[in-house]
Coordinates of C-alpha atoms in Angstrom, one line a residue:
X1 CA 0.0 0.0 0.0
X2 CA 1.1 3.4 -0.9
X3 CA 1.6 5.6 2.4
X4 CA 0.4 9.0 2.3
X5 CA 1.3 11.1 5.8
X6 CA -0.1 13.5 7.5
X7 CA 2.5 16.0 6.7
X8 CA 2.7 14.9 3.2
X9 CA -1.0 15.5 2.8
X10 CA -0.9 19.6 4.7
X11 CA 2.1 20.0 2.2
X12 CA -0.2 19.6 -0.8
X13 CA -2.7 21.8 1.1
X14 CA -0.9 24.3 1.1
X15 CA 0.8 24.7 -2.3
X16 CA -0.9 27.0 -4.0
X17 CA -1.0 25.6 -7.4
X18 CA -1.5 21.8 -6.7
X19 CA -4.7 22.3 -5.0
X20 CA -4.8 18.3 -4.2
X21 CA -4.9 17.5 -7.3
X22 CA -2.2 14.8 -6.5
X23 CA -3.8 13.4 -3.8
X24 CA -7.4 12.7 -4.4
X25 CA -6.4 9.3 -6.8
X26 CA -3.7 8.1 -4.0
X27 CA -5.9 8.5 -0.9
X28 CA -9.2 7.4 -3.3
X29 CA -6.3 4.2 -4.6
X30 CA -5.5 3.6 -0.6
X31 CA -9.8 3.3 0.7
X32 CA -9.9 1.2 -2.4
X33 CA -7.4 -1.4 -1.0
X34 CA -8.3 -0.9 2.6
X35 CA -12.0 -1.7 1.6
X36 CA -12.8 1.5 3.0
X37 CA -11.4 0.3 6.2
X38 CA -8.1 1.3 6.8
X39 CA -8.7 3.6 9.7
X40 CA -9.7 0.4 11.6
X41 CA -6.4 -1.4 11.0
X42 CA -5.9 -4.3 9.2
X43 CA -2.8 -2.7 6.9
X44 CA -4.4 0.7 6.6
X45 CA -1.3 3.0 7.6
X46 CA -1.8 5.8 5.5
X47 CA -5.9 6.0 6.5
X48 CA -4.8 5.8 10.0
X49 CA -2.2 9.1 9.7
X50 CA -5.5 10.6 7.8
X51 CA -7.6 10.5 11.2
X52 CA -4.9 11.8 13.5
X53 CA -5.1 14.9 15.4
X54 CA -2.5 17.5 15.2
X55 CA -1.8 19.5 18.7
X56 CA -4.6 21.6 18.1
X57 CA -6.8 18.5 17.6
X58 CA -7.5 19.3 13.8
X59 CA -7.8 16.2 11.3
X60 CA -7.1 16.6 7.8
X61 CA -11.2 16.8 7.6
X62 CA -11.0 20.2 9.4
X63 CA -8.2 21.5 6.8
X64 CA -10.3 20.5 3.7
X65 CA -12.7 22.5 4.7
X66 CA -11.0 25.4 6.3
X67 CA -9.2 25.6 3.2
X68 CA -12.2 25.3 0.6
X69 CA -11.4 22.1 -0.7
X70 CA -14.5 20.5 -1.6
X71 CA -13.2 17.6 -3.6
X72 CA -10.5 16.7 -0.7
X73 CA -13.3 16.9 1.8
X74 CA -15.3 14.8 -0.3
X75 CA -12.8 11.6 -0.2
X76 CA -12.3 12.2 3.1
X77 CA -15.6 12.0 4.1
X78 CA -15.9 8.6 2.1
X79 CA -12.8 7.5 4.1
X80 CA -15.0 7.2 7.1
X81 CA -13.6 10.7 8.7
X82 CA -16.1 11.6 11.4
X83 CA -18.5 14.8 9.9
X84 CA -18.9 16.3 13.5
X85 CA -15.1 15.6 14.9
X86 CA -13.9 18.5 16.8
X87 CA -11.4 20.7 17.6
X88 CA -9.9 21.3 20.8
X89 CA -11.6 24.3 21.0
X90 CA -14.9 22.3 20.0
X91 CA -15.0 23.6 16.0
X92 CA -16.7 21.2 13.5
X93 CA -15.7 20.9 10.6
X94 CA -18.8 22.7 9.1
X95 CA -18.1 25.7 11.2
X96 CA -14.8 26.3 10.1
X97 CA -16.4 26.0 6.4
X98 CA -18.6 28.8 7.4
X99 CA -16.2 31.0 9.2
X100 CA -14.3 31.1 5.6
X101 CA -17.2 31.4 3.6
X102 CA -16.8 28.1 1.1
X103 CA -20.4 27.4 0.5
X104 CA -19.9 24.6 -1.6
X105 CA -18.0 22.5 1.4
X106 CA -20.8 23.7 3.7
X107 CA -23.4 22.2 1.1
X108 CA -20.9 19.1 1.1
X109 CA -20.5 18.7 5.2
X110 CA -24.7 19.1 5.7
X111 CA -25.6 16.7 2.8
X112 CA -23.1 14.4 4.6
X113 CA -25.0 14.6 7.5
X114 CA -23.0 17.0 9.3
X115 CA -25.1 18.9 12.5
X116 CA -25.8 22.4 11.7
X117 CA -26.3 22.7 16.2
X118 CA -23.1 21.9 17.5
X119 CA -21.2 25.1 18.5
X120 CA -18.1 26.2 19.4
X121 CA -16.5 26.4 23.0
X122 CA -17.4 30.6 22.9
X123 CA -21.0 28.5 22.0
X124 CA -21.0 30.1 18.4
X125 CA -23.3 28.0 15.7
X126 CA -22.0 27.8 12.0
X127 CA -26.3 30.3 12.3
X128 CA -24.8 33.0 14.4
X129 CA -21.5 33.1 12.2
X130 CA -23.4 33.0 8.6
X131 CA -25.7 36.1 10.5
X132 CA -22.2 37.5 11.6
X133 CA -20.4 37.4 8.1
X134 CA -24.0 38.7 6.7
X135 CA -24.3 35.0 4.3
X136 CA -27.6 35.7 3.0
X137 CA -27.0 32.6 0.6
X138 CA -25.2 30.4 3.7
X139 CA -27.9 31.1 6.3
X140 CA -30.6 29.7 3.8
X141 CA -28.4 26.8 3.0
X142 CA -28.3 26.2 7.0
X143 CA -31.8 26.4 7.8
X144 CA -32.6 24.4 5.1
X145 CA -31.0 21.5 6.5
X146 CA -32.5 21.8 9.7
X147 CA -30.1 24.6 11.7
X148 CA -32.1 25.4 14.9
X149 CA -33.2 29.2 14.4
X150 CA -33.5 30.2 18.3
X151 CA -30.5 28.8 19.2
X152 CA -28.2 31.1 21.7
X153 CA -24.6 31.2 21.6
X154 CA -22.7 33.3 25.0
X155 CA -24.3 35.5 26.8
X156 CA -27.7 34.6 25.2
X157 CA -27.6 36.2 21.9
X158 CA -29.2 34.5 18.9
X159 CA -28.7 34.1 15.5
X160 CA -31.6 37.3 15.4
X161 CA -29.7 39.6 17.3
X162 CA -26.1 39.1 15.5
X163 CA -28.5 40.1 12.3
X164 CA -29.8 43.0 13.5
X165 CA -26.3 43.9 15.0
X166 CA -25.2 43.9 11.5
X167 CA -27.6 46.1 10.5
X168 CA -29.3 42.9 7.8
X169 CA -33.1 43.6 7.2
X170 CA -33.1 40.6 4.6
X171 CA -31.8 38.3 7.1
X172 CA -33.8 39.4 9.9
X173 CA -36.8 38.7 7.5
X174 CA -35.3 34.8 6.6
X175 CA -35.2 34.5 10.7
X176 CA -38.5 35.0 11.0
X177 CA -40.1 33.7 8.2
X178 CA -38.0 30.2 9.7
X179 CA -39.4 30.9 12.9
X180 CA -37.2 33.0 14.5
X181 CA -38.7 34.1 18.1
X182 CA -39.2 37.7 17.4
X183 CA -38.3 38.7 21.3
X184 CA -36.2 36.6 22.6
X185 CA -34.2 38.3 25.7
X186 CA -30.2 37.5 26.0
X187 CA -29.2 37.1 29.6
X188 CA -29.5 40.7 30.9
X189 CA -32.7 40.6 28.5
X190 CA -31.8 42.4 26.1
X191 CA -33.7 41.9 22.9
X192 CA -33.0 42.4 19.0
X193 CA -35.6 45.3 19.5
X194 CA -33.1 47.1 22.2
X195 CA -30.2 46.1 19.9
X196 CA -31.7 47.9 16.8
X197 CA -32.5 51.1 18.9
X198 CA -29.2 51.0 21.2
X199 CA -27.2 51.4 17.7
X200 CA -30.1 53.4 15.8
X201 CA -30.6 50.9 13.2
X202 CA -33.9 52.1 11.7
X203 CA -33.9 49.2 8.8
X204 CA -34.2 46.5 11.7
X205 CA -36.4 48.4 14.4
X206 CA -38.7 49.8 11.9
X207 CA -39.0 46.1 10.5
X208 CA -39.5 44.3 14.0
X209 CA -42.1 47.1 14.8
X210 CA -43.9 46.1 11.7
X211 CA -43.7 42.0 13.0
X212 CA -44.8 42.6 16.2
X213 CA -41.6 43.4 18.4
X214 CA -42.7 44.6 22.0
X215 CA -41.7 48.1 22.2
X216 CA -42.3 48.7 26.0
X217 CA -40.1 45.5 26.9
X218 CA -37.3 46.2 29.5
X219 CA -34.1 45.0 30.6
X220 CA -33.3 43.4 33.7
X221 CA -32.4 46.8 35.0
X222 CA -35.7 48.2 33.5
X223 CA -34.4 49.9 30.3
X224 CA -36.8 50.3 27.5
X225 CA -35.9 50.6 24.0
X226 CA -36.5 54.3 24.3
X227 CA -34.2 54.8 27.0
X228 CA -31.3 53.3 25.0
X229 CA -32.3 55.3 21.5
X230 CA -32.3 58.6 24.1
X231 CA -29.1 58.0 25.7
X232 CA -27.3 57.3 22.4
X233 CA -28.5 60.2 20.8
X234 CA -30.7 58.5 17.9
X235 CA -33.2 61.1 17.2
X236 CA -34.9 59.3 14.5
X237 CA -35.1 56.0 16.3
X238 CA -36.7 58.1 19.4
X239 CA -39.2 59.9 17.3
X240 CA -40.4 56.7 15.5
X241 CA -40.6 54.6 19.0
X242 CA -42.9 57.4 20.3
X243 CA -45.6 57.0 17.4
X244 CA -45.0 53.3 17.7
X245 CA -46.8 53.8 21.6
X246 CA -43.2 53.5 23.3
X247 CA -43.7 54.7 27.2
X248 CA -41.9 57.5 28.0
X249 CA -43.1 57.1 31.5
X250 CA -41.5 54.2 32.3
X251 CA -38.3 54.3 34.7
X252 CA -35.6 52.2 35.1
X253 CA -34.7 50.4 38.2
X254 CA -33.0 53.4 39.2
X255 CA -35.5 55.1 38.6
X256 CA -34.4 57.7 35.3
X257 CA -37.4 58.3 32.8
X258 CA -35.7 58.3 29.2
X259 CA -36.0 62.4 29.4
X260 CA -33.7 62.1 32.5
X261 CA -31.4 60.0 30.2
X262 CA -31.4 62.6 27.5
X263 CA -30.3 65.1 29.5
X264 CA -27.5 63.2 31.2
X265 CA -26.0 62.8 28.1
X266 CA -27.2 66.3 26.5
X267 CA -29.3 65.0 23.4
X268 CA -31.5 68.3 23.6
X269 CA -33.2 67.9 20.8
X270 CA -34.4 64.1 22.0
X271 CA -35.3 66.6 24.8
X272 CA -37.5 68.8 22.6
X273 CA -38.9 65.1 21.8
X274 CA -39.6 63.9 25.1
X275 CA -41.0 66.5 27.0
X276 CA -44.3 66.3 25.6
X277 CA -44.9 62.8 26.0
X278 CA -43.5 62.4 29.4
X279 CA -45.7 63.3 32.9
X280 CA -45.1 66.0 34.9
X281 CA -46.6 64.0 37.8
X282 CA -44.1 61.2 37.0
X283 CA -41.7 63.5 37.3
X284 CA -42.6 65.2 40.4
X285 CA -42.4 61.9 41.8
X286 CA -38.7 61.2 40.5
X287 CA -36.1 61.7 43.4
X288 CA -33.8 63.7 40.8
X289 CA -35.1 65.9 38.2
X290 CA -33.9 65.8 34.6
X291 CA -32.5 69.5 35.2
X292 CA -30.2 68.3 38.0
X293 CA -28.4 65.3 35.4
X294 CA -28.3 68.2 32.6
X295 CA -26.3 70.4 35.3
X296 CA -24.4 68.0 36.9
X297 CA -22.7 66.5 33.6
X298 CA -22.3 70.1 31.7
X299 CA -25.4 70.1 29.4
X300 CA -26.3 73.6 29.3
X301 CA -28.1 73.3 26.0
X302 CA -30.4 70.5 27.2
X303 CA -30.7 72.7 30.7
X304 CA -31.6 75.6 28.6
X305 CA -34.7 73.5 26.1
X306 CA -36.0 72.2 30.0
X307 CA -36.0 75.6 31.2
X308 CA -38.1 76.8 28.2
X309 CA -40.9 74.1 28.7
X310 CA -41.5 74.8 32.0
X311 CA -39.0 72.9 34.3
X312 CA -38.7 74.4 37.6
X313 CA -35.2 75.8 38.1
X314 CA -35.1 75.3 42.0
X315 CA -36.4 72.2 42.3
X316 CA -34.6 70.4 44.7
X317 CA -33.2 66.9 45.3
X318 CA -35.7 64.2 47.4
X319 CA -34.1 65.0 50.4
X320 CA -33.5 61.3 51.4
X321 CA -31.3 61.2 48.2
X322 CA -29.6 64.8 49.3
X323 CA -28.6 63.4 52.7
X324 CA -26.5 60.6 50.5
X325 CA -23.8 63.6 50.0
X326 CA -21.3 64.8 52.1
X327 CA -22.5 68.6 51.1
X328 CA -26.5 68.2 50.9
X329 CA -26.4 70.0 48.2
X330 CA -30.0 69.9 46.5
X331 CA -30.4 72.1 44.0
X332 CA -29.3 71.9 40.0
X333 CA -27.0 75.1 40.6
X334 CA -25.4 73.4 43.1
X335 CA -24.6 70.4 40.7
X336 CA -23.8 72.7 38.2
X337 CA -21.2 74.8 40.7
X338 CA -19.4 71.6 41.9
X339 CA -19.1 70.2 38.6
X340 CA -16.7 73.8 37.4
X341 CA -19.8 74.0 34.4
X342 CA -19.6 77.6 34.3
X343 CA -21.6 77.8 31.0
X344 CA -24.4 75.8 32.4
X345 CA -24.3 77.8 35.7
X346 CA -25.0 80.9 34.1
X347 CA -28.1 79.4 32.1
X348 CA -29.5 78.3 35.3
X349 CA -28.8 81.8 37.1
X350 CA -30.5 84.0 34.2
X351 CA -32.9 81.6 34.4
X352 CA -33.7 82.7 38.3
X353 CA -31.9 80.1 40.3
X354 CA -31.7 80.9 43.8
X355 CA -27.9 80.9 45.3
X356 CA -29.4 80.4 48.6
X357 CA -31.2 77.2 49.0
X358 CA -28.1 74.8 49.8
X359 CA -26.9 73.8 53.2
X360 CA -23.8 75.2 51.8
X361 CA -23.4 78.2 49.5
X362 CA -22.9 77.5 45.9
X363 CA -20.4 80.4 46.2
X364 CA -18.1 78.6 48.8
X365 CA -17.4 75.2 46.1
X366 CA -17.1 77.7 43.2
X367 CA -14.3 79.3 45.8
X368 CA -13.0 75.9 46.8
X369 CA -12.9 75.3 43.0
X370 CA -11.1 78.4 42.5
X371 CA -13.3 79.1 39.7
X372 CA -13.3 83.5 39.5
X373 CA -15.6 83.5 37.0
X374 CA -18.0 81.4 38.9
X375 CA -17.6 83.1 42.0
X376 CA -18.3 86.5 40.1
X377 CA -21.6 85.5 38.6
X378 CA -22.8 84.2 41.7
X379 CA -22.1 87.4 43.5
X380 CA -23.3 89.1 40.8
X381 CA -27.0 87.1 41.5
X382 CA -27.2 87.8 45.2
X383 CA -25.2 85.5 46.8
X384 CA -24.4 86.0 50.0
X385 CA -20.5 86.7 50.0
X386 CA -20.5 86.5 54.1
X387 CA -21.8 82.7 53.9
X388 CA -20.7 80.7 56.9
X389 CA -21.0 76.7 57.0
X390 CA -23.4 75.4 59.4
X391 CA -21.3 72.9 61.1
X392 CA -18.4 75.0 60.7
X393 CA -19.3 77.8 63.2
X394 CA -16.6 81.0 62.6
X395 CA -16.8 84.8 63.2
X396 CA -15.3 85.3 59.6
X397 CA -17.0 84.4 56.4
X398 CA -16.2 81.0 55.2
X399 CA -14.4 82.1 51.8
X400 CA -11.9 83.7 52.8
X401 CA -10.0 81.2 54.0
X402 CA -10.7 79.5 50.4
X403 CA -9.0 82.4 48.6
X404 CA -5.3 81.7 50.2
X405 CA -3.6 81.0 47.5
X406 CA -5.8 83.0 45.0
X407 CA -5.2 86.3 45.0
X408 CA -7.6 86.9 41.7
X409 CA -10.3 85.2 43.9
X410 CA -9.5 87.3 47.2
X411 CA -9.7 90.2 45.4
X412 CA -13.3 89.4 43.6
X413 CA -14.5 88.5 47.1
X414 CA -13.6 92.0 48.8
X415 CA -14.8 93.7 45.9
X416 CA -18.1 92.2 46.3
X417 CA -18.2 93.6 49.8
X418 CA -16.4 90.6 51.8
X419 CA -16.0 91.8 55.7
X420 CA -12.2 91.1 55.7
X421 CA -11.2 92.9 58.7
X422 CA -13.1 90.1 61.0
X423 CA -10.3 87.8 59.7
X424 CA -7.9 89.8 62.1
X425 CA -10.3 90.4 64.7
X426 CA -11.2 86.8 65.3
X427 CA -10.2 85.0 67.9
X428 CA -11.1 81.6 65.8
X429 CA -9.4 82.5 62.8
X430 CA -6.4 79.7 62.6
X431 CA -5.4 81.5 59.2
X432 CA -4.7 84.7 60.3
X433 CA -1.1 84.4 59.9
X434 CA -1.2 83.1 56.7
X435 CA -3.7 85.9 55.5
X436 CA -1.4 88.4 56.9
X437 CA 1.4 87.4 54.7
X438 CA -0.3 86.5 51.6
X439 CA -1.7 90.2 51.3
X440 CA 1.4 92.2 53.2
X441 CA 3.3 90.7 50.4
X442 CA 1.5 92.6 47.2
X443 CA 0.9 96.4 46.9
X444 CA -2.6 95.9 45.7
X445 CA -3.4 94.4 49.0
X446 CA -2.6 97.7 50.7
X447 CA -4.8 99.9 48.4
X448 CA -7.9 97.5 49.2
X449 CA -7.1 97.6 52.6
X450 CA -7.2 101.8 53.2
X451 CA -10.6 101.2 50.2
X452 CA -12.3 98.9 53.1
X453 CA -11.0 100.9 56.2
X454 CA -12.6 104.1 54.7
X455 CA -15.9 102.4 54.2
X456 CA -15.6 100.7 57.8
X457 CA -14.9 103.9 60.2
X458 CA -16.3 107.0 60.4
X459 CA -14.4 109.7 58.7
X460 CA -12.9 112.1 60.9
X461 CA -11.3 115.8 60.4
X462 CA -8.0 116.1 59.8
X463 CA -6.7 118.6 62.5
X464 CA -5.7 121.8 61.0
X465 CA -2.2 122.8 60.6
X466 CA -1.1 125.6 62.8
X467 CA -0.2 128.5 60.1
X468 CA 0.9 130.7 62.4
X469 CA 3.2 133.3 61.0
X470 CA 6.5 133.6 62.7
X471 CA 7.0 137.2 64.0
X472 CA 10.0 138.2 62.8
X473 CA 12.2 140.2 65.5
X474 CA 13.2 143.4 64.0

């Protein structure tokens, strides 16, 4: 019998003009004398290196049809090589086929029998990878043969969601029309529906609207559709969800409407959207308002579109959700202050945003901040520029002390009518060393100094010089 290795058969493989050509009559010459056999000893050497694993557990079956080689795959197949075999990372055969796209070796594994179900150890179907590569021609040649259509691969994905990930209208409609399950939810429930308006795919969500998709469906943490179109910015998808009877009233687990989530992330025109179809009684039962997320992540022109429909600019925090920080702080200035958004602070101040309604001053964290240009349009707004902290009892106001090291700030401060001279009155004051040096040490110091003392005591007359002539002594 003629031998034909292992090696020797890879070798031919891999030469890119043989193609195998050479080794179809030898191996079809060695069944022949084997009586089809030879794998099962009796003489059969070279059928017997033919059904041997390589380190990564491939057999020459795996090769054929990694490589496209139909006519290889076919004599190996008639050499009694197993159709399902796998890899040591659990590939078949037919999904290696797939994976490279040689339909006619995928036409040749299924006729043979091959199982269109048995995934891969990431649980990947030769289904989800046609749906992955966007086949149209190989995921009809699967489900043909009997490839299960609601199968899930990791995480709980199916062969509908890969298609709608890929943006595939015309394989979306094969799915169904084989049965796909037109909701199915992955682990964290997530549905193809979520998928299409997460990426604002309007081929696939407008097409699983039209077959029935469940557009109110949420997440294990309660998102909707709608909330995931909002957050990404997908106006189109948001406005076609709406007419589709999406709930704009429905919150998440955390409680965020998709409004809230539209400001967070500063779509204001999903804004524009939303506000009409979302409750102002729902709202007024949320324990943060959709003005306080715009504030706190710098969205001034989603604060400013809320502002104009009628949100209420010092509405505060629930306050059993204001006790969870350290400051209390309650208000969307106070967000706005803390997170340096001077743009979005000023919208809220023309806007009539009270500077007062803290625990804590909005105009001591712009000072902490060292933010002037804060500090300056608080003060220009009424706030109070004396401001103590309540837990923090002192004689002095409270910003000074924040202004060591910022002259700029100081100076904005005492122009705005800071008492200063308490500083070196006080018998609390821990700074007034510090303060003394910081300010002895510039000449413009000295000039606000005499400006406050003249506007602090009384003015008094100057004695007059004694012009008395000296009599001269003749």
């Amino acid at each position: 019998m003629t031998k034909f290795s292992y090696s020797d058969y890879l070798s031919q493989f891999r030469n890119a003009g043989r193609k195998c050509r050479d080794f179809h009559p030898r191996l079809q010459g060695d069944f022949r004398r084997g009586g089809g056999g030879g794998g099962r000893g009796g003489g059969g050497g070279g059928t017997e290196d033919l059904l041997k694993e390589n380190k990564d557990g491939w057999l020459p079956l795996h090769h054929a049809a990694y490589f496209g080689q139909t006519e290889c795959l076919k004599a190996l197949l008639r050499g009694n090589s197993s159709v399902d075999k796998r890899t040591l990372q659990e590939q078949t055969a037919l999904l290696l086929s797939v994976s490279c796209e040689h339909l006619p070796c995928v036409r040749c594994l299924l006729e043979s029998g091959a199982d269109p179900d048995i995934c891969s150890n990431n649980k990947e179907t030769p289904l989800f990878k046609a749906c992955e590569l966007e086949n149209v021609d190989m995921v009809s040649l699967l489900l043909s043969h009997g490839a299960s259509v609601n199968q899930r691969c990791g995480q709980g994905w199916t062969a509908l969601h890969e298609a709608v990930s890929r943006n595939d209208t015309e394989i979306c409609d094969i799915l169904i029309r084989a049965g796909a399950t037109i909701n199915p939810p992955n682990t964290y429930s997530i549905t193809p529906l979520t998928v299409a308006a997460q990426r604002g795919l309007m081929g696939p969500l407008s097409y699983l609207i039209e077959k029935g998709a469940d557009v109110n469906i949420q997440t294990c943490d309660g998102v909707t559709a709608l909330h995931e179109a909002s957050k990404n910015g997908h106006k189109e998808a948001v406005a076609l969800l709406l007419t589709k009877t999406a709930d704009a009233n429905k919150p998440t687990k955390s409680g965020l409407l998709p409004l809230h989530v539209a400001a967070q992330y500063g779509h204001h025109e999903i804004v524009s959207l939303l506000v009409s179809a979302t409750s102002r009684a729902v709202l007024r039962h949320s324990w943060i308002t959709p003005l306080h997320l715009a504030a706190e992540h710098d969205r001034h022109a989603a604060a400013a579109v809320l502002l104009k429909t009628g949100a209420d600019v010092n509405a505060t925090l629930a306050p059993g959700h204001s006790s969870l920080y350290a400051d209390r702080r309650a208000t969307a200035l106070y967000f706005a202050v803390a997170n340096g958004s001077t743009r979005t602070t000023e919208v809220l101040l023309k806007a009539g945003a009270s500077p007062s309604l803290d625990p804590i001053s909005p105009l001591l964290m712009a000072a902490r901040l060292g933010c002037v240009s804060t500090v300056s349009l608080l003060l220009e707004r009424g706030a109070d520029v004396n401001a103590r902290i309540p837990s923090h009892a002192t004689t002095f106001p409270a910003v000074i002390p924040l202004c060591m090291n910022n002259l700029p700030l100081l100076k904005c401060v005492l122009n705005h009518g800071c008492d200063a001279l308490s500083c070196f009155t006080s018998a609390m004051s821990h700074q007034k060393g510090r303060l003394s040096e910081l300010l002895d040490s510039t000449g413009e110091w000295h000039a606000i100094k005499r400006k406050s003392c003249k506007s602090t005591f009384p003015k008094t007359r100057r004695p007059h010089k004694h012009l008395h002539k000296k009599t001269r002594v003749r």
